[in-house]
Coordinates of C-alpha atoms and ligand atoms in Angstrom, one line a residue:
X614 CA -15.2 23.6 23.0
X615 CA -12.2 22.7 25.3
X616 CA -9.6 20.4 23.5
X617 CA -7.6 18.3 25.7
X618 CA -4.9 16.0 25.3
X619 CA -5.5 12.1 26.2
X620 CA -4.0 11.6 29.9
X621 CA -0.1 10.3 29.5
X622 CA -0.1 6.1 29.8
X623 CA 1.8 5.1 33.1
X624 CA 5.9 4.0 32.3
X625 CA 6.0 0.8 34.9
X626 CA 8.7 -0.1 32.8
X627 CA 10.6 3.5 33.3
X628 CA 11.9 2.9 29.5
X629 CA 13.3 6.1 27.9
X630 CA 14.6 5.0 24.4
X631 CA 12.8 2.7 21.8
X632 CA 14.1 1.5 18.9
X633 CA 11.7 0.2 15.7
X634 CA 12.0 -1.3 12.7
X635 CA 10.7 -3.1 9.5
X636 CA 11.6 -6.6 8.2
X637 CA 11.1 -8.9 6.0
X638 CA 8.7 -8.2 2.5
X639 CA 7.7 -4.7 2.6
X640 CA 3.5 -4.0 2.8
X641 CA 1.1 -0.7 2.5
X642 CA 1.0 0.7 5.9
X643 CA 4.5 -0.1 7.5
X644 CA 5.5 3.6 7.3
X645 CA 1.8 4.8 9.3
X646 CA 2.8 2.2 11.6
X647 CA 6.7 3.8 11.7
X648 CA 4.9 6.8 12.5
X649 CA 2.5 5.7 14.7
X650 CA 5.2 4.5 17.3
X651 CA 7.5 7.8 16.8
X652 CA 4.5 10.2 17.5
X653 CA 3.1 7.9 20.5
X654 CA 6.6 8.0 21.8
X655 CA 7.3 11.5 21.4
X656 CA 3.7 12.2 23.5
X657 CA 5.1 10.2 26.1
X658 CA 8.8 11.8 26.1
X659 CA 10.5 8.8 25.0
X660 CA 12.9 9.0 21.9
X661 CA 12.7 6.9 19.3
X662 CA 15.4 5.1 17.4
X663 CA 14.7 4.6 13.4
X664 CA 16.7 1.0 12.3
X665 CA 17.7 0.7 8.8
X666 CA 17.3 -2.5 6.4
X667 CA 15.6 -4.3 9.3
X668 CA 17.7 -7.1 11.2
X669 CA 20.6 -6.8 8.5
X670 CA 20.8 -2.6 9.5
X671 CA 20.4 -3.8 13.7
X672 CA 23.7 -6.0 13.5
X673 CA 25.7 -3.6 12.0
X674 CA 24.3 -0.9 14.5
X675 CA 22.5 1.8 11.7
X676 CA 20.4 3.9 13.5
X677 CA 19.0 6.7 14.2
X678 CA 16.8 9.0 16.1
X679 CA 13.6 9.7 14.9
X680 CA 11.3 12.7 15.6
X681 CA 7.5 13.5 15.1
X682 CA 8.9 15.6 12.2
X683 CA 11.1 13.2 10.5
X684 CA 7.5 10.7 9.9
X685 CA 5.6 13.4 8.6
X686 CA 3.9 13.4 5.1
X687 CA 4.8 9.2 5.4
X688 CA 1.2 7.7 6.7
X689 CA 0.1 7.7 2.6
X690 CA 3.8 6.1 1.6
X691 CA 3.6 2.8 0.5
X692 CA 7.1 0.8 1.1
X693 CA 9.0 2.0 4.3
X694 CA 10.9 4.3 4.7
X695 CA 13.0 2.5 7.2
X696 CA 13.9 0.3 4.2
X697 CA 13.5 -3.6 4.9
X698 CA 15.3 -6.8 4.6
X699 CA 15.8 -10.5 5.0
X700 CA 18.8 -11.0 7.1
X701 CA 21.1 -14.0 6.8
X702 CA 23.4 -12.8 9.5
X703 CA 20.7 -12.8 11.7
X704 CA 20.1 -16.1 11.5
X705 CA 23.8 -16.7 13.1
X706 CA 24.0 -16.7 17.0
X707 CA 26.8 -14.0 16.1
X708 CA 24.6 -11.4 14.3
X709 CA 22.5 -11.5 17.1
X710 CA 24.9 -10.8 19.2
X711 CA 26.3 -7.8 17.4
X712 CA 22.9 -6.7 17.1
X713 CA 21.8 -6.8 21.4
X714 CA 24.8 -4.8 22.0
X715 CA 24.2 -2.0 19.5
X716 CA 21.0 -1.5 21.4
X717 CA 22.7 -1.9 24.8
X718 CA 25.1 0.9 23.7
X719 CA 22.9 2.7 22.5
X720 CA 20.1 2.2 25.9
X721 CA 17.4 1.0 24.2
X722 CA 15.0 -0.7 26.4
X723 CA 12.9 -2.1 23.9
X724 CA 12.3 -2.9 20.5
X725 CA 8.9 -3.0 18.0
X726 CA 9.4 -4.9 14.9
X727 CA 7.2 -4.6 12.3
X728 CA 7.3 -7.7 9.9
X729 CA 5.6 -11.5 9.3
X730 CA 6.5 -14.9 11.2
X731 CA 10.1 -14.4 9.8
X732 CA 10.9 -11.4 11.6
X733 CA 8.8 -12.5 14.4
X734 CA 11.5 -15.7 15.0
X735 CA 14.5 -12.9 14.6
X736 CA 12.7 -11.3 17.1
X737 CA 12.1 -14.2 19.6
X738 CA 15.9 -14.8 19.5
X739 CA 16.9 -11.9 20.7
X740 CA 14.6 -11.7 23.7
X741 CA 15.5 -15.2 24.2
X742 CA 19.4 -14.9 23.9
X743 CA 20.0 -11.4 25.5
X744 CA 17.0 -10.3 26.8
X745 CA 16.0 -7.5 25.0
X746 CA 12.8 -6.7 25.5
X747 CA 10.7 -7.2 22.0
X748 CA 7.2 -6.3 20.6
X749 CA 5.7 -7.7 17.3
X750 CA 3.3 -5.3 15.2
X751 CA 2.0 -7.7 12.5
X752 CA 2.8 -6.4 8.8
X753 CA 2.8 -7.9 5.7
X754 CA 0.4 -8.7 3.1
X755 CA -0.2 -12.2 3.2
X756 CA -2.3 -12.0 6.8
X757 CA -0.7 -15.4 7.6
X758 CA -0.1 -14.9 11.5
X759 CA -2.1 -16.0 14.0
X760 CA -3.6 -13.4 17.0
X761 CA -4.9 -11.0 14.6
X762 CA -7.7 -10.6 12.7
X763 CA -5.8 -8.4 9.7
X764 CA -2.4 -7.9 9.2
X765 CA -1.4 -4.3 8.2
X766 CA -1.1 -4.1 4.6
X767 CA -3.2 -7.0 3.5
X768 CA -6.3 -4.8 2.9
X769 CA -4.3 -2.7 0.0
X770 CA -3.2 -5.9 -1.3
X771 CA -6.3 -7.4 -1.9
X772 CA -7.2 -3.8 -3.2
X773 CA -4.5 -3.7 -6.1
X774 CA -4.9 -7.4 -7.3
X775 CA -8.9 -6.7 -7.7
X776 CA -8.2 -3.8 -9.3
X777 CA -5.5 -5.9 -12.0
X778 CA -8.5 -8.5 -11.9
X779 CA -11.3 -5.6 -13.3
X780 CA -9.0 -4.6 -16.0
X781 CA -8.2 -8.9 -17.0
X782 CA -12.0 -9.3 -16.7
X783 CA -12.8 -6.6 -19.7
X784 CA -10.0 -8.1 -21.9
X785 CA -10.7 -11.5 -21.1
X786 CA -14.9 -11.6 -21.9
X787 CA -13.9 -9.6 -25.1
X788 CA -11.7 -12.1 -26.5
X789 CA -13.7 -15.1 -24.6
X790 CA -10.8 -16.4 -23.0
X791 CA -9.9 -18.2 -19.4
X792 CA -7.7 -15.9 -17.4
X793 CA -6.1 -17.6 -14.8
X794 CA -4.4 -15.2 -12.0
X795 CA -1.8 -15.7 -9.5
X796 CA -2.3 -13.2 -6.5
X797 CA 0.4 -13.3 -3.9
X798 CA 0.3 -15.9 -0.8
X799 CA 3.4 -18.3 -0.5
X800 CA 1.5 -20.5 2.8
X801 CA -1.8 -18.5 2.8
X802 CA -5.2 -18.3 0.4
X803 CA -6.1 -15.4 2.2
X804 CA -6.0 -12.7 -0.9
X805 CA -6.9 -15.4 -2.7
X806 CA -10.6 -16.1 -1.6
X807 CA -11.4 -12.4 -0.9
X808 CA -10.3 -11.3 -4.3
X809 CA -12.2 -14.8 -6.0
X810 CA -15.4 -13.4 -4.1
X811 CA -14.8 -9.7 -4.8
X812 CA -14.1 -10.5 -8.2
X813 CA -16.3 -12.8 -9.2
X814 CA -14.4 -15.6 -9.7
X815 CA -15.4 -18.7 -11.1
X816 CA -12.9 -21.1 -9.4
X817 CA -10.1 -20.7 -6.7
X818 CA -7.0 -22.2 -5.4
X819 CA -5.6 -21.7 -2.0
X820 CA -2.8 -23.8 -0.3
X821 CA -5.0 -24.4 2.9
X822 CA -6.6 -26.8 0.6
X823 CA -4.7 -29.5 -1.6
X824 CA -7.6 -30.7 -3.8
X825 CA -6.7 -31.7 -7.4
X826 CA -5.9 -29.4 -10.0
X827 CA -8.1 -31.0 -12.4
X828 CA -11.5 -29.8 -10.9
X829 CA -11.0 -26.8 -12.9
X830 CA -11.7 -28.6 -15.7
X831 CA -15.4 -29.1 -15.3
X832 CA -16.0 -26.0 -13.6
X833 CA -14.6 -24.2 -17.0
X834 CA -16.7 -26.7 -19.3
X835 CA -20.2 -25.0 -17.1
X836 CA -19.6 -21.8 -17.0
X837 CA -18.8 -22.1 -20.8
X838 CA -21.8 -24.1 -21.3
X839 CA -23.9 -21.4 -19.0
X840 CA -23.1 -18.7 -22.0
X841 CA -20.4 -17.1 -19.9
X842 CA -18.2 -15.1 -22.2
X843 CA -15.2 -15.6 -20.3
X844 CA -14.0 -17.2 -16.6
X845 CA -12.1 -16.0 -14.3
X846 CA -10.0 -18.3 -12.1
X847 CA -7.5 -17.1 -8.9
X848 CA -4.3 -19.4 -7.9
X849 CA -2.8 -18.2 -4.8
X850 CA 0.8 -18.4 -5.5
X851 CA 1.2 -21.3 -2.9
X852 CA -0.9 -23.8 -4.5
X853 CA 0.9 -26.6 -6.0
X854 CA 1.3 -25.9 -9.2
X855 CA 0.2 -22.3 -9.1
X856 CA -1.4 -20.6 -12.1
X857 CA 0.7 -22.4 -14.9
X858 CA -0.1 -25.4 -13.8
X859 CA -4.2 -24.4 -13.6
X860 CA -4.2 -22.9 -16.6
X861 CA -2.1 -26.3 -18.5
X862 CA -4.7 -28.3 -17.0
X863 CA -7.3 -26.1 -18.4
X864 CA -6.0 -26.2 -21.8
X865 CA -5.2 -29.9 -21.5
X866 CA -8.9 -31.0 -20.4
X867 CA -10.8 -28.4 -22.5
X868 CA -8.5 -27.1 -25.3
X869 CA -9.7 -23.7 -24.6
X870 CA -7.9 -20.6 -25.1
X871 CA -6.6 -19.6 -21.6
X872 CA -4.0 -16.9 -20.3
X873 CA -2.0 -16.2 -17.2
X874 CA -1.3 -13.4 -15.2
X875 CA 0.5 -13.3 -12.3
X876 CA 0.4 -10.3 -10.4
X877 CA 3.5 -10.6 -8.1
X878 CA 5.2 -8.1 -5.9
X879 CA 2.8 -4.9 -7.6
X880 CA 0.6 -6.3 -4.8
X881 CA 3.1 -4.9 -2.0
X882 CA 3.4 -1.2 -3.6
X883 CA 1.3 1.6 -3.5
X884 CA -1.0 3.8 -1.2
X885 CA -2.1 1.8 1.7
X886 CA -5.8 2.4 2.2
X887 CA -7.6 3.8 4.9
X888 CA -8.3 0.4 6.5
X889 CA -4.2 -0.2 6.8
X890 CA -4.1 2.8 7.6
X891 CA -5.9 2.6 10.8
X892 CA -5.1 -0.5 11.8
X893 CA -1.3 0.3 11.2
X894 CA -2.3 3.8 13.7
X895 CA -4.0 1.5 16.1
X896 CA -0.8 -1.3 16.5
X897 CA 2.1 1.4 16.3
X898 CA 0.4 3.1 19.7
X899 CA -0.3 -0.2 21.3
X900 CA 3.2 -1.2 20.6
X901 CA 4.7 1.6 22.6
X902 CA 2.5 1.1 25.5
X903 CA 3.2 -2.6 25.8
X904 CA 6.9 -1.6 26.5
X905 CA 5.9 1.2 29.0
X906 CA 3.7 -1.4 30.3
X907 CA 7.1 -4.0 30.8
X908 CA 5.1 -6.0 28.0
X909 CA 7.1 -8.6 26.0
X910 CA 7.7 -11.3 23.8
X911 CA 4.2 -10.8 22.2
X912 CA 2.4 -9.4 18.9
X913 CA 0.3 -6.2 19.3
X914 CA -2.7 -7.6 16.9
X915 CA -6.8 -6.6 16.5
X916 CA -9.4 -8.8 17.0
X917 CA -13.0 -8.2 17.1
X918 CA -12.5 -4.3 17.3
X919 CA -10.6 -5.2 20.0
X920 CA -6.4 -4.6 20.5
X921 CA -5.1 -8.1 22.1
X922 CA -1.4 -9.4 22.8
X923 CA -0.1 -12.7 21.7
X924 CA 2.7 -14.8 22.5
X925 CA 5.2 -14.3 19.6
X926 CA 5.8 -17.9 19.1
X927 CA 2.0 -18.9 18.9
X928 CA 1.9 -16.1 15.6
X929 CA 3.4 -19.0 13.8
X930 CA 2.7 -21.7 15.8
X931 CA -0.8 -22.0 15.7
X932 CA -2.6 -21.9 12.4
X933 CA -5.4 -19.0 11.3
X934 CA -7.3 -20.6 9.1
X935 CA -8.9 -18.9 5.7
X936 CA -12.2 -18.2 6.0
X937 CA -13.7 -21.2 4.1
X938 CA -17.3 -19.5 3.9
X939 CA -15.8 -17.7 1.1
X940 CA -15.2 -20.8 -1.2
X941 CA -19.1 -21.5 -1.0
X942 CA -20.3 -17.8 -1.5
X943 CA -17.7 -17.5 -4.6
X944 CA -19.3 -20.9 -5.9
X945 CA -22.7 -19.9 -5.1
X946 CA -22.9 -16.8 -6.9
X947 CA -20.7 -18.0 -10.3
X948 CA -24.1 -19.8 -10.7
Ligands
F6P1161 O1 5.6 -12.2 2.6 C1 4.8 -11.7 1.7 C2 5.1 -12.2 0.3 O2 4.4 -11.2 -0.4 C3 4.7 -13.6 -0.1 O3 3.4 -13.8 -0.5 C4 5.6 -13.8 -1.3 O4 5.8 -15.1 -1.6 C5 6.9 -13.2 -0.8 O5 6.5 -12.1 0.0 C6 7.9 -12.8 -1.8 O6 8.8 -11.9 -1.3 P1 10.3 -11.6 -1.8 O7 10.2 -11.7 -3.3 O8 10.5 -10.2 -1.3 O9 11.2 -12.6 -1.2

């Protein structure tokens, strides 16, 4: 068998020097998506530029280049080994500033930013204000942004918090209690309703849908009265109230012994699984060939099996909504 390389992707844009970065919360997969643009790059002899601590590292100017050897042994990291942040100076005309010419110094003729909506608006900025050229690759775990089916990370997310809701599920039916459990999600029930479904949930609560905290009530009576040993109930972190609040109103309206877990940032750590993995593979190389392509001002992002650009500004803009089937096949089968 003859092995051959892939045919090199045309450079209409005639960029030379990338630079990349993470920002905002950290999720499993950013570093496969670190090396996914570095080793596209380096097939297509452009160099790479690694930015540290995200938009708060890009105004002060820390970077550095990054070769194919320098990502290796990262693609099963969780975290990023960029390191991350949530830039305040960045938010001032001034910061922005600082940041456009460190890249201009340094002849970068485009930048990929891996992050949520946050970083996506950092990102807007500066194409809009110095015209820098900017690609989005959608990463964090909350798959809140519009134009992409998953966002890289999410899939480990919901991962970890089913594996926390096994373990709460043993301890829970032996001591016959209500465990209520907060997965991550500030605006999004997306964890939320896969891990209810995944994990057999009795009941959820997602921020998409403001319906009153007392329904739990009844839905704990049934399941009691049904000779279940134990319920389980999922708050995404979002809903007003969040798990506290579920679990007083349990113990208010059934006087039932009831406990709370919230699972917090453990759901950002750890191996990203093969599904981030990919995806994270899939994004990184589309992100580099959007530059060479003189693509931007969009989000690299996968729908359908299919890799599709988006506006930046519609990531946030426009809403993806949860996919409400879930609710009714998580209700269905807590019969
Ligand atoms: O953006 C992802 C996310 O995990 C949210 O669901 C959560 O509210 C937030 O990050 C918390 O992030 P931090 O503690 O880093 O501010």
């Amino acid at each position: 068998m003859t092995e051959s390389l892939p045919a090199k992707h045309p450079n209409s844009s005639g960029i030379q020097r990338l630079a990349v970065l993470t920002s905002g919360g950290d999720a499993p997969g950013m570093n496969a998506a670190i090396r996914a643009v570095v080793r596209t790059a380096s097939f297509e002899g452009l160099e790479v530029l690694g930015v540290r601590r995200g938009f708060s590292g890009l105004h002060r100017g820390e970077m550095k280049l990054l070769g194919p050897r320098d990502v290796a042994n990262t693609i099963q990291r969780g975290g990023t080994i960029l390191l991350t942040a949530r830039s305040a100076t960045w938010r001032t005309p001034e910061g922005r500033a600082a940041g456009a010419r460190h890249l201009r110094e340094q002849g970068v003729g485009g930048l990929i930013v891996i992050g949520g909506d946050g970083s996506f608006h950092g990102a807007h900025l500066l194409e809009q204000e110095h015209g820098i050229r900017v690609i989005g690759v959608p990463g964090t775990i909350d798959n809140d942004l519009y134009g992409t089916d998953h966002t890289i990370g999410y899939f480990t997310a919901v991962e970890t918090a089913l594996d926390a809701v096994d373990k709460l599920r043993d301890t829970g039916a032996s001591h016959e209690r209500i465990f209520v459990i907060e997965v991550m999600g500030r605006h999004a029930g997306h964890i939320a309703l896969d891990v209810a479904v995944a994990g057999g949930a009795e009941e959820v609560f997602i921020p998409e849908d403001a319906r009153p905290i007392g329904d739990v009530v009844q839905v704990v009576k049934d399941s009691v009265a049904k000779g279940k040993l134990g319920s389980i109930v999922i708050v995404a972190e979002g809903f007003p109230g969040g798990a506290q609040g579920v679990a007083d109103a349990i113990q208010a309206g059934t006087g039932l012994e009831t406990r709370v877990s919230i699972l917090g940032h453990i759901q950002r750590g750890g191996t990203p699984v093969s599904s981030d993995r990919i995806l994270a593979s899939r994004l990184g190389e589309a992100a580099v060939y959007a530059l060479m392509d003189g693509v931007s001002g969009v989000m690299v992002g996968r729908q359908g099996g299919n890799i599709i650009q988006t506006p930046l500004h519609e990531t946030w803009e426009k809403r993806k909504d949860v996919n409400r089937d879930l609710y009714r096949c998580a209700k269905t089968l807590s019969v």
